[in-house]
Tab-separated table of C-alpha atoms in Angstrom:
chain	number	residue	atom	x	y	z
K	1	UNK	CA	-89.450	16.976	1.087
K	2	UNK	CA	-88.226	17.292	4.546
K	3	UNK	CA	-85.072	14.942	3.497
K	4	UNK	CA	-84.613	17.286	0.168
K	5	UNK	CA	-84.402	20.315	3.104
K	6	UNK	CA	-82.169	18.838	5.018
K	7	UNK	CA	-79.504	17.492	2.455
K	8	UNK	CA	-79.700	21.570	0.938
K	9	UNK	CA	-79.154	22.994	4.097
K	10	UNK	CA	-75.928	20.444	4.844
K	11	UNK	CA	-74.784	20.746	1.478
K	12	UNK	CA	-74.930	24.780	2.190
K	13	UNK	CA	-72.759	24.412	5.224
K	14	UNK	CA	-70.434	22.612	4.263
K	15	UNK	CA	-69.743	25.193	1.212
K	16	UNK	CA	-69.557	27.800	3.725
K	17	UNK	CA	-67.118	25.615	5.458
K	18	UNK	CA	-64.988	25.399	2.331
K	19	UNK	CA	-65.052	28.946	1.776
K	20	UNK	CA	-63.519	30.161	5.344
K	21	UNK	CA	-61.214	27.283	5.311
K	22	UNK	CA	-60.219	25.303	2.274
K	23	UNK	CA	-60.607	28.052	-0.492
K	24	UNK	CA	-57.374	30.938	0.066
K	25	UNK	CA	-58.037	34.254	-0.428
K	26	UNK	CA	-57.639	36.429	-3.267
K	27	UNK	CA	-54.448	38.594	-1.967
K	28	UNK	CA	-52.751	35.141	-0.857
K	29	UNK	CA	-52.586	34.216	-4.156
K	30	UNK	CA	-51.427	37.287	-5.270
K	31	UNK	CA	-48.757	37.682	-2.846
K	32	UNK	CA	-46.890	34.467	-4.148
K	33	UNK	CA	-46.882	36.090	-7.784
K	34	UNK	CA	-43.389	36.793	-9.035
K	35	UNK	CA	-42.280	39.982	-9.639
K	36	UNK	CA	-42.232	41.504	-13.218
K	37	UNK	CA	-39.662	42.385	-15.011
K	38	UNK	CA	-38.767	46.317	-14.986
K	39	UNK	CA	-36.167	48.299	-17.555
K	40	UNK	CA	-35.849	51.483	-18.151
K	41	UNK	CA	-34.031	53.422	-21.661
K	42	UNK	CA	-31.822	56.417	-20.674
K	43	UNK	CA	-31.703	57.999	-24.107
K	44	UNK	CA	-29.106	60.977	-24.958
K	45	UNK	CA	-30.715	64.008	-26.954
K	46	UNK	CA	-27.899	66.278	-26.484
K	47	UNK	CA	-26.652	68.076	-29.353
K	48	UNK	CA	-24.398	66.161	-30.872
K	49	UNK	CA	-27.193	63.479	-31.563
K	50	UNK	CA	-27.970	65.508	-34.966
K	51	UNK	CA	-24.171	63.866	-36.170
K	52	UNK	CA	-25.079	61.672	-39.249
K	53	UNK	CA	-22.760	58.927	-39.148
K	54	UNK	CA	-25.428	55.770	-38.972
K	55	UNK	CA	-25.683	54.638	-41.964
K	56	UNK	CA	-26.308	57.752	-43.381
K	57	UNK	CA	-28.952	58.794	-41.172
K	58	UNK	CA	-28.516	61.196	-37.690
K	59	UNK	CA	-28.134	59.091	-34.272
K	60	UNK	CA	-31.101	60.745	-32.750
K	61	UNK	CA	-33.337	59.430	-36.004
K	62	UNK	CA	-31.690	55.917	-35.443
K	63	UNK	CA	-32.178	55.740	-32.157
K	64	UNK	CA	-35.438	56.749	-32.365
K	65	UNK	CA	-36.503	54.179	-34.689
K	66	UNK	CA	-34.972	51.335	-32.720
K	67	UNK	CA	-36.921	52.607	-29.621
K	68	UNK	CA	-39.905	51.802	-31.919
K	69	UNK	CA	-39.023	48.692	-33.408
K	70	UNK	CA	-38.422	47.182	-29.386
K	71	UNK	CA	-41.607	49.016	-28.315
K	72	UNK	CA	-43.559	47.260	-30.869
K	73	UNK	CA	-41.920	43.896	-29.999
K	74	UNK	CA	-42.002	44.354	-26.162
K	75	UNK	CA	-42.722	40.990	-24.197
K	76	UNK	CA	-46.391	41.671	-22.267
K	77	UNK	CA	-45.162	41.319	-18.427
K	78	UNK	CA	-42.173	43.508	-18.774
K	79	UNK	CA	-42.803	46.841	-17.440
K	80	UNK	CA	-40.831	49.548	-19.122
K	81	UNK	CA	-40.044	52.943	-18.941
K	82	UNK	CA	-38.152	56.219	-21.286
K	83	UNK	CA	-36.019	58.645	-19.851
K	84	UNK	CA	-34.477	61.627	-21.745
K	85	UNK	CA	-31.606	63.825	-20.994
K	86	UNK	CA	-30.861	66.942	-22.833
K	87	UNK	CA	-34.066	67.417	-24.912
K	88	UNK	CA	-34.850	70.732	-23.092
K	89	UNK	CA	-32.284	73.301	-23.522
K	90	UNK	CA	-33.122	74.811	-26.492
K	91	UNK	CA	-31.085	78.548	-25.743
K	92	UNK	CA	-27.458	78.310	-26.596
K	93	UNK	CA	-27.474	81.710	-24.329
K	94	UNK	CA	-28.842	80.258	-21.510
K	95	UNK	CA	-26.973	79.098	-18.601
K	96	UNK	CA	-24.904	75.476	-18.349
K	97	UNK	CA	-26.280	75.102	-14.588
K	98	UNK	CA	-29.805	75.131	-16.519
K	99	UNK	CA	-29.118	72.749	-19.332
K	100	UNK	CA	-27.059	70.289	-16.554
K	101	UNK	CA	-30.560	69.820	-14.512
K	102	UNK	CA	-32.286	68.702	-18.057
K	103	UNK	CA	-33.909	64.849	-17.592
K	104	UNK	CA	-36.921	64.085	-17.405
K	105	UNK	CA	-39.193	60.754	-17.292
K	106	UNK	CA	-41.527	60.629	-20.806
K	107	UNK	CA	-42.919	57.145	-20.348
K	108	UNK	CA	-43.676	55.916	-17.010
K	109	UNK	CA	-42.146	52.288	-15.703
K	110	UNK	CA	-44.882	50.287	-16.122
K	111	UNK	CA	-47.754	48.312	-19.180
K	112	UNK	CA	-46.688	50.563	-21.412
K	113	UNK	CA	-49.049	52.432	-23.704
K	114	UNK	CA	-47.208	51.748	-27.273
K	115	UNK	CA	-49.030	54.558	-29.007
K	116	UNK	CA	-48.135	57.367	-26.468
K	117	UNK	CA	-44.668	56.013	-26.001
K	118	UNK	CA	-43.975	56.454	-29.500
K	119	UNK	CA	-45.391	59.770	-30.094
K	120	UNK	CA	-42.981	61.538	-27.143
K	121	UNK	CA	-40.228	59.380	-28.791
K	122	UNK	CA	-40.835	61.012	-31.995
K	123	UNK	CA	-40.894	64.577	-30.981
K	124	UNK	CA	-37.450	64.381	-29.216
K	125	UNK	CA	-34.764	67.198	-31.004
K	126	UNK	CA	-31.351	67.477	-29.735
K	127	UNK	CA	-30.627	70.135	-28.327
K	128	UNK	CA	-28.553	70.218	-24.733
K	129	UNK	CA	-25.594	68.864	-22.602
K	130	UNK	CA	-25.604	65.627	-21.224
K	131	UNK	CA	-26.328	65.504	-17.551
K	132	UNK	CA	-25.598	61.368	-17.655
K	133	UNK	CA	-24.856	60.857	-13.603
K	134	UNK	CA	-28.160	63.084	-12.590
K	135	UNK	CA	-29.850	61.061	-15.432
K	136	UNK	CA	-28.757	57.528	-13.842
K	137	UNK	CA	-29.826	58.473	-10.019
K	138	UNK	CA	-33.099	60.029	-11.513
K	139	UNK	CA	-33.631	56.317	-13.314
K	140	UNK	CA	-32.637	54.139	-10.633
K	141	UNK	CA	-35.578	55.939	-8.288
K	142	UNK	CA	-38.061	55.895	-11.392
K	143	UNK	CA	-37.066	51.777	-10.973
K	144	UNK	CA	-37.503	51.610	-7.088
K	145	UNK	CA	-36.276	48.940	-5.202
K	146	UNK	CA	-37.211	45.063	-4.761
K	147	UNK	CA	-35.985	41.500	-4.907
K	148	UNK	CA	-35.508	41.087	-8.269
K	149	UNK	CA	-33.205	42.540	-10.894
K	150	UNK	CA	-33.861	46.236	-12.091
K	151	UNK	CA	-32.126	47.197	-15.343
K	152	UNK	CA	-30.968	50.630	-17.193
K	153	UNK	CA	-30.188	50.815	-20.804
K	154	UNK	CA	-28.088	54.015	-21.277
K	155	UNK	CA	-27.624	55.119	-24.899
K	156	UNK	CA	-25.143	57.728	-25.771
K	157	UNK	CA	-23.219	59.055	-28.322
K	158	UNK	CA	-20.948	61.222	-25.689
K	159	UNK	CA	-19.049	61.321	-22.426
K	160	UNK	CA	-20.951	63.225	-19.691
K	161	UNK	CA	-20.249	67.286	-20.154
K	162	UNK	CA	-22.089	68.002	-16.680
K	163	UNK	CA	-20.064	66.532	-13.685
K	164	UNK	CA	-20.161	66.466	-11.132
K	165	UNK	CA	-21.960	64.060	-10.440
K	166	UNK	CA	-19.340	61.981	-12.036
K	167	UNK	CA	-21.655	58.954	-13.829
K	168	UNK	CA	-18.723	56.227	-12.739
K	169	UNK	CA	-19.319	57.487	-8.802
K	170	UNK	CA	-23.206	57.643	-9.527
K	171	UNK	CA	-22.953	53.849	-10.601
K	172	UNK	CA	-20.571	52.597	-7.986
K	173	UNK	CA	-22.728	54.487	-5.345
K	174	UNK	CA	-25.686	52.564	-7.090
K	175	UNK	CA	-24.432	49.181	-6.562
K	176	UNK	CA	-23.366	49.835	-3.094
K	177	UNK	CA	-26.956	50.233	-2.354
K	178	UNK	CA	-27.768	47.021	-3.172
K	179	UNK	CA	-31.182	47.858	-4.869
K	180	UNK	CA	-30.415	45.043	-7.430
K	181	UNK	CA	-29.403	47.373	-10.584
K	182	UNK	CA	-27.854	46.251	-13.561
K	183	UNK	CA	-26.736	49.186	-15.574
K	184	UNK	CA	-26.296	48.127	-19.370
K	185	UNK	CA	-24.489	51.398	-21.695
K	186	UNK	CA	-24.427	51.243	-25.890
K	187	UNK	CA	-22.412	53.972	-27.234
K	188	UNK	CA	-22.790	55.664	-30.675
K	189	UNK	CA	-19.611	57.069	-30.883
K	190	UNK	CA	-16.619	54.550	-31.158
K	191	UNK	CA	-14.872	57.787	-29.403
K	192	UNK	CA	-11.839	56.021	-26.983
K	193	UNK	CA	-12.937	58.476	-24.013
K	194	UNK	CA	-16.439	57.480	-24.300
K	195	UNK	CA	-15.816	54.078	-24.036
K	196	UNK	CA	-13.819	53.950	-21.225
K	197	UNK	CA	-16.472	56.174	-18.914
K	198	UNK	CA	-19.353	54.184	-20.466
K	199	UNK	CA	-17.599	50.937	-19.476
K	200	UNK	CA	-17.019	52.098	-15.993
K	201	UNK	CA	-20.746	52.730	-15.671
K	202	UNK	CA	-21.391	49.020	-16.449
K	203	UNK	CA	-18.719	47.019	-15.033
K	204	UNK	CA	-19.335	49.015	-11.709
K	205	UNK	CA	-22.391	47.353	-11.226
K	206	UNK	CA	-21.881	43.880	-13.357
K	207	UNK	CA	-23.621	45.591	-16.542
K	208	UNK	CA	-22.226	44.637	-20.250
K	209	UNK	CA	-20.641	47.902	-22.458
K	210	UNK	CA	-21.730	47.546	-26.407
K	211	UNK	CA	-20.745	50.376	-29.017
K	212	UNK	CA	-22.897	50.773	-31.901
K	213	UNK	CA	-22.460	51.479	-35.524
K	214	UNK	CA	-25.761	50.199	-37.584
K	215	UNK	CA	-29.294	50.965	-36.460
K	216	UNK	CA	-30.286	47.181	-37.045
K	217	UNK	CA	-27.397	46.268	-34.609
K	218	UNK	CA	-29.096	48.940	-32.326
K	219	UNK	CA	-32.410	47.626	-32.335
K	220	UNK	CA	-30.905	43.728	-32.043
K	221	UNK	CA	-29.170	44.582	-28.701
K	222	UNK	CA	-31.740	46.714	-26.980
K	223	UNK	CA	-34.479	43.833	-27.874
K	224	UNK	CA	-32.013	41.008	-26.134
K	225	UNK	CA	-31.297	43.822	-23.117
K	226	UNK	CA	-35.152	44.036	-22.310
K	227	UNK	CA	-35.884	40.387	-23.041
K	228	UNK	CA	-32.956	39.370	-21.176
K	229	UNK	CA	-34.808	41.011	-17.615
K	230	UNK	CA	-37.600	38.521	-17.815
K	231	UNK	CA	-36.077	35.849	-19.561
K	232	UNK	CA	-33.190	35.053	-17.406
K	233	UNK	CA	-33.498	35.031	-14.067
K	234	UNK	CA	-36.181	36.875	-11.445
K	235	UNK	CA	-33.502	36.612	-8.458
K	236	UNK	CA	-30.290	38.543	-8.335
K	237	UNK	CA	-27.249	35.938	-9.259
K	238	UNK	CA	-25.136	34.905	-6.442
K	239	UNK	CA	-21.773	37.122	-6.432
K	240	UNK	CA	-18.951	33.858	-5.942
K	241	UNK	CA	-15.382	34.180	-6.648
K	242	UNK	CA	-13.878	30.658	-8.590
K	243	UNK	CA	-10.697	29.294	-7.466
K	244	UNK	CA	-8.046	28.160	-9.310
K	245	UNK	CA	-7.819	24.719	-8.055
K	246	UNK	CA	-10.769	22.695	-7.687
K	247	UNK	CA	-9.088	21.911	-3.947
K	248	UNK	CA	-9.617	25.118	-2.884
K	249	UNK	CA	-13.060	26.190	-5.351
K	250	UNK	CA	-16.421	27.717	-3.792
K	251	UNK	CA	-19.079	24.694	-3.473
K	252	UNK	CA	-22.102	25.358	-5.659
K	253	UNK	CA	-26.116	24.745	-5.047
K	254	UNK	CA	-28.434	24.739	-8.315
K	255	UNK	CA	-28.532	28.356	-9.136
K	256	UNK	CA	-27.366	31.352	-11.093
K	257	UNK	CA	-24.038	33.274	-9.961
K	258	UNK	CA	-22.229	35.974	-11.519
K	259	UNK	CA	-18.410	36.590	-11.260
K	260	UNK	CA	-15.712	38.277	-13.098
K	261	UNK	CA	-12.273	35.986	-15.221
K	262	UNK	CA	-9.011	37.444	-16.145
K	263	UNK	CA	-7.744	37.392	-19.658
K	264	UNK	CA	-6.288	33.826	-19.939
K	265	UNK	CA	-7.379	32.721	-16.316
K	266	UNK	CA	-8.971	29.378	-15.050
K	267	UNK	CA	-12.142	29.876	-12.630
K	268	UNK	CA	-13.282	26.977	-10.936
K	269	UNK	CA	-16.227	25.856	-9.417
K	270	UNK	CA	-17.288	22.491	-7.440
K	271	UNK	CA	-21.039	21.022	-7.227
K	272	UNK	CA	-22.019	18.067	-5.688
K	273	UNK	CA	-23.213	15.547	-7.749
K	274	UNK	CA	-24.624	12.052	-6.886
K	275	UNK	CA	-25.019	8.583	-8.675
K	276	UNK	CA	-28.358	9.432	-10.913
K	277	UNK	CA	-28.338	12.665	-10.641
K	278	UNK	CA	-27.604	14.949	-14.096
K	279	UNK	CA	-25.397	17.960	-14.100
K	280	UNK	CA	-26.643	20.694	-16.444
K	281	UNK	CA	-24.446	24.168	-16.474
K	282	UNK	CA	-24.126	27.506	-18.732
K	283	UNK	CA	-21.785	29.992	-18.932
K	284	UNK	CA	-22.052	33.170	-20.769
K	285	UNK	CA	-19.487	36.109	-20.678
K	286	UNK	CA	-20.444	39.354	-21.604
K	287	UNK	CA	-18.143	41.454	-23.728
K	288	UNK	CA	-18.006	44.799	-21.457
K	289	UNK	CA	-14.838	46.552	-23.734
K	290	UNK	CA	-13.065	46.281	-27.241
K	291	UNK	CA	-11.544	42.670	-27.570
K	292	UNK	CA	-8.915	40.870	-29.994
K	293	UNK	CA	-10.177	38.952	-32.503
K	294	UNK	CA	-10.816	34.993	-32.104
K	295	UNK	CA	-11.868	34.636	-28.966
K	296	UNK	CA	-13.498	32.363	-27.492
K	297	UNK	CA	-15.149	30.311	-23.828
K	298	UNK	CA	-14.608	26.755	-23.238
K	299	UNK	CA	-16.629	25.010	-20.265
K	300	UNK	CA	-15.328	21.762	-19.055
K	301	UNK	CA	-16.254	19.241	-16.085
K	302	UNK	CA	-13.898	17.364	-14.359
K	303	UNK	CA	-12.877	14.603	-11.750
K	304	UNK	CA	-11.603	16.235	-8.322
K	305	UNK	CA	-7.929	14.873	-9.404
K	306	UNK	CA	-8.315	16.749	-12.936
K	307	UNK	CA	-9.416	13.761	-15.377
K	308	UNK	CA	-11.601	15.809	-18.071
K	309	UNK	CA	-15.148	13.921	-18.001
K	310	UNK	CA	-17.069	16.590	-20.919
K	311	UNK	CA	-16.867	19.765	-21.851
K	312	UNK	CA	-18.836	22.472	-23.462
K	313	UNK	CA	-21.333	22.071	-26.978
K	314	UNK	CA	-19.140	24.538	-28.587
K	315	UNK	CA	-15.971	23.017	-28.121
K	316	UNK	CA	-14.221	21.101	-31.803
K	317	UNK	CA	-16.441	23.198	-33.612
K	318	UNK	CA	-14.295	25.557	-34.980
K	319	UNK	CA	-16.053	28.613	-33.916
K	320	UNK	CA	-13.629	31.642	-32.514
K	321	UNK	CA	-16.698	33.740	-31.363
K	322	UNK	CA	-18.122	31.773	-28.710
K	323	UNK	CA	-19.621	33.595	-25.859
K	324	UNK	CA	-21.730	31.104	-24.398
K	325	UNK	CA	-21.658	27.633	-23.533
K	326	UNK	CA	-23.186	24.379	-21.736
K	327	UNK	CA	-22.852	21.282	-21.086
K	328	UNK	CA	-24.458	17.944	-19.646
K	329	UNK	CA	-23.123	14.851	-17.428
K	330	UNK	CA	-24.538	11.978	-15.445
K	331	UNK	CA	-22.804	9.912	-13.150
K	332	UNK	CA	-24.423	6.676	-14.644
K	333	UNK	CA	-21.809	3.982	-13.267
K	334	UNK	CA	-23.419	1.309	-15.333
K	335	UNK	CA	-22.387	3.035	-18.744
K	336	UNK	CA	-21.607	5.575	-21.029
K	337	UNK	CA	-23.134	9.219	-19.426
K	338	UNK	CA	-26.156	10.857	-20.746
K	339	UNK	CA	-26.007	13.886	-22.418
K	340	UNK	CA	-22.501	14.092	-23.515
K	341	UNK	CA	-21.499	15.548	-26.835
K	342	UNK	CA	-19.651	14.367	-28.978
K	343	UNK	CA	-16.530	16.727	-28.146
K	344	UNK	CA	-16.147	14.878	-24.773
K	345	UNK	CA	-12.732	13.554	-23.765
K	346	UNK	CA	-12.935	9.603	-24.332
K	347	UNK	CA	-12.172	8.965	-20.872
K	348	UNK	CA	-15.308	9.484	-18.665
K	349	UNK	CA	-15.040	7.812	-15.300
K	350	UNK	CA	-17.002	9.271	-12.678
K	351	UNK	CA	-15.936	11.639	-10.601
K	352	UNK	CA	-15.001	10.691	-6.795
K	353	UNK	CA	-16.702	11.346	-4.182
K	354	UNK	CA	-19.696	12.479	-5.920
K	355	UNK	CA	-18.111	15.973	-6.814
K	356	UNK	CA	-17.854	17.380	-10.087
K	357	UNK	CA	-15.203	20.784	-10.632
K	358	UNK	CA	-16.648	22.808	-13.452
K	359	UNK	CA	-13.846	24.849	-15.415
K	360	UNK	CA	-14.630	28.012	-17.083
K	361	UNK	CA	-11.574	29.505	-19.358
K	362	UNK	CA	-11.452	31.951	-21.913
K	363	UNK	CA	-9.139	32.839	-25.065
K	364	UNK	CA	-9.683	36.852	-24.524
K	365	UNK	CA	-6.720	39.156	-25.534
K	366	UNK	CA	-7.232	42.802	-25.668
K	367	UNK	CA	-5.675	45.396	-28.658
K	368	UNK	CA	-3.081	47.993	-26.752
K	369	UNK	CA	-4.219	50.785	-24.639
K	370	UNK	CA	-7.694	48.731	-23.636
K	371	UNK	CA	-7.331	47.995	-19.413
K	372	UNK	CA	-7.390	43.822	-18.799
K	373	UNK	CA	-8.797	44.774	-15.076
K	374	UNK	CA	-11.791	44.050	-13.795
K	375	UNK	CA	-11.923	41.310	-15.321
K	376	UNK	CA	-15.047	39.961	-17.982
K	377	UNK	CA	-18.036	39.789	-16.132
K	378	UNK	CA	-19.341	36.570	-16.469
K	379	UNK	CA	-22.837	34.645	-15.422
K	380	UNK	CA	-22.749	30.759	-14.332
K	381	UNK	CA	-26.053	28.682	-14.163
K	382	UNK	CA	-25.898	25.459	-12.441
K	383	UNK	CA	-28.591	22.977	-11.915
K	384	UNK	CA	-28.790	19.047	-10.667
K	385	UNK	CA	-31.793	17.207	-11.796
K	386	UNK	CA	-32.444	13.217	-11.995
K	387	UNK	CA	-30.388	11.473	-14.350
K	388	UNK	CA	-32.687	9.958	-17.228
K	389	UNK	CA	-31.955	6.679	-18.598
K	390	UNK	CA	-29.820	6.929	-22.153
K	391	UNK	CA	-32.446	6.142	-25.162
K	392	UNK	CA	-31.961	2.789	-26.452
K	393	UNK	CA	-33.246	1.256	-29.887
K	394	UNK	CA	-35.301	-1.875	-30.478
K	395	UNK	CA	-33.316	-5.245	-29.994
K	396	UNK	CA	-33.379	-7.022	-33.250
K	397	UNK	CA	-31.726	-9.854	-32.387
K	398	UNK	CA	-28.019	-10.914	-32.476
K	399	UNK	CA	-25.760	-13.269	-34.346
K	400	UNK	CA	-26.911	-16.131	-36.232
K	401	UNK	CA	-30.240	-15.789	-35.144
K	402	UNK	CA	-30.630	-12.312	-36.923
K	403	UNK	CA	-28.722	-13.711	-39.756
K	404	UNK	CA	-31.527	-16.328	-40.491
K	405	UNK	CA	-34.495	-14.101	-40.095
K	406	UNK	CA	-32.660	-11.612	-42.674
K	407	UNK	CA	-32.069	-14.344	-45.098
K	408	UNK	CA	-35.656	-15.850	-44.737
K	409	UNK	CA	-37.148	-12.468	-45.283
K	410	UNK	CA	-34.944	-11.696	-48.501
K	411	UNK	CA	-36.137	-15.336	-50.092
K	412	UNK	CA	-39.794	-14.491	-49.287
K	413	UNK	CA	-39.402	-11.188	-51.013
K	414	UNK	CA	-37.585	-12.363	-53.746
K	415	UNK	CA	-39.707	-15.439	-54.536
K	416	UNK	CA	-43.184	-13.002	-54.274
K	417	UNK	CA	-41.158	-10.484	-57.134
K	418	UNK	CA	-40.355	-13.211	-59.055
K	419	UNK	CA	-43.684	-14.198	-59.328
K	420	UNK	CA	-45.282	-11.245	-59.954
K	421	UNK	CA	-42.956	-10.594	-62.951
K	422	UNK	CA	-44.083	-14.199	-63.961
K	423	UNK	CA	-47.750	-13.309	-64.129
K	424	UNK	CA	-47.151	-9.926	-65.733
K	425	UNK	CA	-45.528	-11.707	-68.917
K	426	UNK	CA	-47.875	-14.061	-68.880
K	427	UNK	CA	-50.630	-11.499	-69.204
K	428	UNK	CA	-48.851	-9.712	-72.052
K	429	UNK	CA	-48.514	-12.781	-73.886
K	430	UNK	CA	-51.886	-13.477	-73.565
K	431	UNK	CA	-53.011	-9.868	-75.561
């Protein structure tokens, strides 16, 4: 008994040893959680939302059932919020100065309740002006500050009709504050003037520009918008500007970086690579204004003294749309490298001095009157991971060796058939 005592009140310390020292606590777990994901929707319900010129239907009604459709299909840890402009000037009679203040927050940013969300969406009626640069400074504080990305989906059918505050000045003023905003802008009208202020709000702070026609193509894009905030990256991407030599290119670490390519241009990028190690890089280029068609984005990597070792899945394969692209390469002395495709250039020798110069071009051309500067904003992911060995089949054998075993095993079958057919005629004569 005494022993039974003894070993309880040990085993009793030594838990409350565990729990001051070994265990963490509660908030130091919580302090290494990552950051979720946090949009918000800037929708216009000015007047001229009651046009009917989606597919038959007014833009207010389509946009209204695309905010449902991307409510309903809203990934869990993404916090998101609604924010109107225009829906509260109902007096024609009443002053501009009163109509130009109009925006207001219906949905907190934050676990959204679905069922509330969509019952202020559907009572929305257009009926003011469009206040867009109070709208985007009211959204970017609703979105706060933090480490990782913060995004606003503006959708508008119409150029702001309350500046100042000019919206292109509110954005730039944004992204000088380094807050970590991405400000993303669909239009509904295909309206030239429109465009171009819309696509200042976006390229101003490294946002994509997207003009609607179809409800379904309005729904598509605002789901890949609010997936893209969790989905992508947590950490802001790296602003780097390519060179256009691999002598004189920026050195890249594994991560995600964001610059901006001329129509036609060569951007180039180097990253270390060593023997056994795997290169894996993406490119994607977002189409921020009204393009040519055939276009396309080709991603190659080379030697230091320009010897083309792969280049992107998408190159050969005929496609004129491409976007997006990746590739793989190891520097695998010993043989052929892993994870090349089968659009490579045949000569793959590695490159020197363990450095690999990634190429990103582009076959962009725009239709007359649409500006070529900035240039497209464009996102680069890099990453360097051990090299895995390149599958390999069973060995079967070689040469005369295999020969005999295939001819023995073709006599044995044959001689088993043959008998088989024997006995089955046999048996038939037999009844």
């Amino acid at each position: 008994m005494i022993i039974r005592r003894r070993f309880a009140a040990g085993l009793l310390c030594l838990l409350a040893a565990l729990g001051m020292f070994g265990v963490p606590p509660a908030s130091a777990a919580k302090a290494g959680a990552t950051e979720p994901p946090k949009v918000e929707l800037v929708l216009d319900v000015s007047g001229s939302m009651r046009a009917k010129d989606i597919d038959g239907r007014s833009r207010i009604s389509a946009a209204q059932q695309s905010f449902d459709e991307v409510v309903d299909a809203l990934p869990g840890e993404t916090q998101l919020g609604i924010r109107v402009l225009g829906s509260r000037y109902r007096y024609p009679g009443s002053p501009k100065t009163v109509g130009c203040k109009d925006t207001e927050q219906i949905s907190p940013v934050g676990p959204m309740n679905k069922t509330e969300a969509k019952a202020a969406i559907a009572t929305l009626r257009p009926t003011g002006w469009t206040p867009i640069g109070l709208a985007l400074r009211a959204a970017a504080k609703d979105l706060g500050a933090g480490e990782t990305t913060r995004r606003i989906v503006l959708i508008t059918d119409g150029e702001d009709t309350c500046a100042p505050p000019d919206p292109c000045d509110v954005a730039r003023e944004l992204a000088a504050q380094g807050i970590h905003l991405v400000i993303d802008t669909l239009g509904l009208n295909p309206n030239q003037k429109v465009q171009q202020q819309l696509t200042c709000i976006a390229s101003a702070t490294g946002g994509t520009y997207t003009t609607v026609q179809h409800q379904q193509q309005l729904t598509s894009r605002l789901n890949q918008l609010v997936r893209r905030a969790g989905s992508t990256y947590q950490k802001t991407p790296r602003q780097v500007a390519g060179g256009a030599q691999c002598a004189n290119a920026p050195v890249l670490s594994p991560g995600v970086y964001t610059d901006r390519e001329q129509f036609g241009e060569h951007r180039v990028y180097r990253v270390p690579v060593s023997s056994g190690q795997e290169l894996r890089a993406s490119v994607s280029v977002a189409l921020d204004r009204r393009l040519n068609p055939d276009y396309g984005v080709l991603l190659r990597a080379t030697s230091q003294d320009g010897q083309e070792l792969v280049r992107g899945t998408d190159a050969g394969s005929g496609r004129t749309d491409v976007l997006s692209t990746g590739l793989r390469w190891s520097d695998q002395r010993s043989g052929e490298p892993s994870g090349q495709d089968a659009s490579a250039s045949p000569s793959t020798s590695a490159s020197p001095a363990g450095t690999v110069c990634l190429v990103v071009s582009n076959s962009f051309s725009a239709p007359p009157g649409v500006r070529t500067a900035p240039g497209m904003p464009l996102e680069l992911t890099v990453d360097v991971v051990p090299s895995s060995p390149a599958p390999s089949g069973p060995d079967l054998g070689r040469g005369w060796l295999l020969l005999v075993v295939l001819a023995a095993a073709g006599l044995v079958a044959g001689l088993i058939l043959g008998w088989l057919a024997r006995w089955r005629i046999a048996i038939w004569k037999e009844n």
